[in-house]
Amino acid sequence: MDASSSITVFGVLCMGFLFLIFGGLGVWLILRHQKNREKARQSLNWPKTAGRVIESRIAEHESEDEDGRTTSTFSPVVRYEYQVGGVSYTGNRIGIGSTVAVSGRKQAEQKIASYPAGKSVTVYYNSENPAEAVLETGVTGNAELIIGIILIVIGLSILCLGVGGILLNWLTS
């Protein structure tokens, strides 16, 4: 095996590995989205109980890029307490799915405006696991689906670039 062949084999392995990472994560996120969608559908039939908001705020997260620029994202944080069968619980999920950080503070403010601290709320809980509860039933975001699709496209692009480069190398040698 000459140096060119070993570089080609190494390239194929690297591209395959990157494809598996991006593609695998993408598929996992899409499957997770489907599971959350089903759970959101089921939540429409969950029993409800009275609750009270004990905390309502916006969490700010800062990140710095390679150029030193700081970017802020905002997440709504709502904690509430409720009782099921005489047992007290604390919940923090507004709806089914992942809490998504948004770039605009106003969006997060709009979300928590409905849930000020001290407000009485209706809490929907999973009868099989009362610790699992939400304030809004049937709601799930699409962030996991979108990110999953993007990761699969990236994985496929890496695979196509790798195969194209290998074919080009093979045809020109």
Short mmCIF file of C-alpha atoms in Angstrom, two decimals:
data_model
loop_
_atom_site.label_atom_id
_atom_site.label_comp_id
_atom_site.label_asym_id
_atom_site.label_seq_id
_atom_site.Cartn_x
_atom_site.Cartn_y
_atom_site.Cartn_z
CA MET A 1 0.00 0.00 0.00
CA ASP A 2 1.53 3.32 -1.08
CA ALA A 3 1.20 6.68 0.72
CA SER A 4 -1.64 7.79 -1.56
CA SER A 5 -3.68 4.69 -0.77
CA SER A 6 -3.18 5.02 2.97
CA ILE A 7 -4.25 8.69 2.83
CA THR A 8 -7.35 7.64 0.88
CA VAL A 9 -8.19 4.91 3.41
CA PHE A 10 -7.64 7.37 6.27
CA GLY A 11 -9.85 9.91 4.49
CA VAL A 12 -12.62 7.35 4.00
CA LEU A 13 -12.47 6.39 7.67
CA CYS A 14 -12.54 10.03 8.83
CA MET A 15 -15.43 10.93 6.53
CA GLY A 16 -17.33 7.82 7.56
CA PHE A 17 -16.75 8.58 11.24
CA LEU A 18 -17.94 12.20 10.85
CA PHE A 19 -20.96 11.03 8.86
CA LEU A 20 -21.86 8.58 11.63
CA ILE A 21 -21.51 11.25 14.33
CA PHE A 22 -23.57 13.92 12.55
CA GLY A 23 -26.06 11.49 11.06
CA GLY A 24 -26.46 9.56 14.31
CA LEU A 25 -27.06 12.71 16.34
CA GLY A 26 -29.52 13.92 13.72
CA VAL A 27 -31.49 10.68 13.75
CA TRP A 28 -31.47 10.65 17.58
CA LEU A 29 -32.87 14.20 17.71
CA ILE A 30 -35.58 13.39 15.16
CA LEU A 31 -36.60 10.29 17.12
CA ARG A 32 -36.63 12.34 20.33
CA HIS A 33 -38.85 14.91 18.62
CA GLN A 34 -41.26 12.16 17.56
CA LYS A 35 -41.35 10.82 21.13
CA ASN A 36 -42.07 14.32 22.48
CA ARG A 37 -44.81 14.80 19.88
CA GLU A 38 -46.48 11.60 21.03
CA LYS A 39 -46.13 12.66 24.68
CA ALA A 40 -47.62 16.07 23.79
CA ARG A 41 -50.58 14.30 22.18
CA GLN A 42 -51.03 12.14 25.28
CA SER A 43 -50.83 15.18 27.55
CA LEU A 44 -54.13 16.39 26.10
CA ASN A 45 -55.77 13.64 28.21
CA TRP A 46 -53.75 14.14 31.39
CA PRO A 47 -55.70 14.93 34.57
CA LYS A 48 -55.36 18.41 35.98
CA THR A 49 -54.92 19.90 39.42
CA ALA A 50 -54.52 23.33 40.93
CA GLY A 51 -51.04 24.75 41.28
CA ARG A 52 -49.23 27.96 42.12
CA VAL A 53 -46.28 29.61 40.38
CA ILE A 54 -43.39 29.96 42.84
CA GLU A 55 -40.80 31.41 40.46
CA SER A 56 -41.00 33.23 37.16
CA ARG A 57 -37.90 34.72 35.60
CA ILE A 58 -35.72 34.86 32.53
CA ALA A 59 -32.39 33.05 32.52
CA GLU A 60 -29.72 34.78 30.45
CA HIS A 61 -26.91 32.75 28.93
CA GLU A 62 -23.85 34.40 27.43
CA SER A 63 -21.45 32.81 24.98
CA GLU A 64 -18.38 34.16 23.31
CA ASP A 65 -17.38 33.35 19.75
CA GLU A 66 -13.81 32.99 18.46
CA ASP A 67 -13.69 36.72 17.63
CA GLY A 68 -14.45 37.66 21.24
CA ARG A 69 -18.00 38.82 20.54
CA THR A 70 -20.52 38.00 23.26
CA THR A 71 -23.97 36.74 22.36
CA SER A 72 -26.84 36.46 24.82
CA THR A 73 -29.73 34.02 24.69
CA PHE A 74 -32.73 33.95 27.00
CA SER A 75 -34.82 31.12 28.42
CA PRO A 76 -38.11 31.37 30.31
CA VAL A 77 -37.92 29.80 33.78
CA VAL A 78 -41.20 28.98 35.50
CA ARG A 79 -41.37 26.82 38.63
CA TYR A 80 -44.67 25.81 40.16
CA GLU A 81 -45.95 23.64 42.97
CA TYR A 82 -48.95 21.32 42.95
CA GLN A 83 -50.37 18.33 44.81
CA VAL A 84 -51.58 14.95 43.61
CA GLY A 85 -53.04 12.48 46.09
CA GLY A 86 -51.79 14.53 49.04
CA VAL A 87 -48.20 14.48 47.77
CA SER A 88 -46.54 17.83 46.95
CA TYR A 89 -44.58 18.23 43.72
CA THR A 90 -42.59 20.99 42.06
CA GLY A 91 -42.56 21.31 38.29
CA ASN A 92 -40.61 23.48 35.86
CA ARG A 93 -41.88 22.50 32.42
CA ILE A 94 -44.21 24.83 30.58
CA GLY A 95 -44.85 22.32 27.78
CA ILE A 96 -43.56 19.02 26.46
CA GLY A 97 -40.11 19.05 24.88
CA SER A 98 -36.89 20.90 25.44
CA THR A 99 -36.79 24.46 26.68
CA VAL A 100 -35.35 26.52 23.87
CA ALA A 101 -33.20 29.58 24.44
CA VAL A 102 -34.12 32.48 22.19
CA SER A 103 -32.01 35.41 21.05
CA GLY A 104 -34.62 38.03 21.90
CA ARG A 105 -35.40 38.82 25.52
CA LYS A 106 -38.88 39.97 24.50
CA GLN A 107 -39.84 36.45 23.35
CA ALA A 108 -38.88 35.00 26.74
CA GLU A 109 -40.74 37.83 28.51
CA GLN A 110 -43.88 37.07 26.49
CA LYS A 111 -43.70 33.42 27.55
CA ILE A 112 -43.40 34.11 31.28
CA ALA A 113 -45.94 36.97 31.24
CA SER A 114 -48.72 34.38 31.61
CA TYR A 115 -47.05 32.89 34.67
CA PRO A 116 -46.13 35.58 37.23
CA ALA A 117 -44.96 34.39 40.66
CA GLY A 118 -47.88 33.77 43.01
CA LYS A 119 -50.41 33.13 40.23
CA SER A 120 -52.77 30.17 40.53
CA VAL A 121 -52.38 27.89 37.52
CA THR A 122 -53.81 24.67 36.16
CA VAL A 123 -51.20 21.92 36.17
CA TYR A 124 -51.58 18.89 33.92
CA TYR A 125 -49.79 15.78 35.20
CA ASN A 126 -49.05 12.30 33.95
CA SER A 127 -51.27 9.96 35.98
CA GLU A 128 -48.63 7.21 35.68
CA ASN A 129 -45.91 9.57 36.97
CA PRO A 130 -47.40 12.61 38.79
CA ALA A 131 -43.93 14.20 39.04
CA GLU A 132 -44.15 14.75 35.27
CA ALA A 133 -46.27 17.84 34.71
CA VAL A 134 -46.77 20.77 32.35
CA LEU A 135 -48.71 24.01 32.27
CA GLU A 136 -49.56 23.76 28.56
CA THR A 137 -50.73 20.47 27.04
CA GLY A 138 -50.30 19.41 23.45
CA VAL A 139 -47.39 21.80 22.97
CA THR A 140 -44.00 20.74 21.69
CA GLY A 141 -41.36 22.71 19.87
CA ASN A 142 -39.72 21.87 16.58
CA ALA A 143 -36.15 22.76 17.54
CA GLU A 144 -35.06 19.12 17.88
CA LEU A 145 -36.57 18.25 14.51
CA ILE A 146 -34.92 21.20 12.74
CA ILE A 147 -31.51 20.62 14.35
CA GLY A 148 -31.79 16.88 13.60
CA ILE A 149 -32.45 17.54 9.92
CA ILE A 150 -29.57 20.03 9.76
CA LEU A 151 -27.17 17.50 11.33
CA ILE A 152 -28.23 14.80 8.87
CA VAL A 153 -27.69 17.21 5.96
CA ILE A 154 -24.23 18.09 7.33
CA GLY A 155 -23.42 14.40 7.70
CA LEU A 156 -24.54 13.64 4.16
CA SER A 157 -22.57 16.64 2.85
CA ILE A 158 -19.43 15.39 4.56
CA LEU A 159 -20.00 11.94 3.11
CA CYS A 160 -20.59 13.32 -0.41
CA LEU A 161 -17.54 15.58 -0.21
CA GLY A 162 -15.44 12.67 1.00
CA VAL A 163 -16.65 10.27 -1.66
CA GLY A 164 -16.33 12.98 -4.33
CA GLY A 165 -12.78 13.75 -3.25
CA ILE A 166 -11.85 10.08 -3.23
CA LEU A 167 -13.35 9.56 -6.70
CA LEU A 168 -11.57 12.64 -8.01
CA ASN A 169 -8.30 11.38 -6.53
CA TRP A 170 -8.85 7.94 -8.04
CA LEU A 171 -9.74 9.34 -11.48
CA THR A 172 -6.72 11.67 -11.60
CA SER A 173 -4.20 9.10 -10.45
#
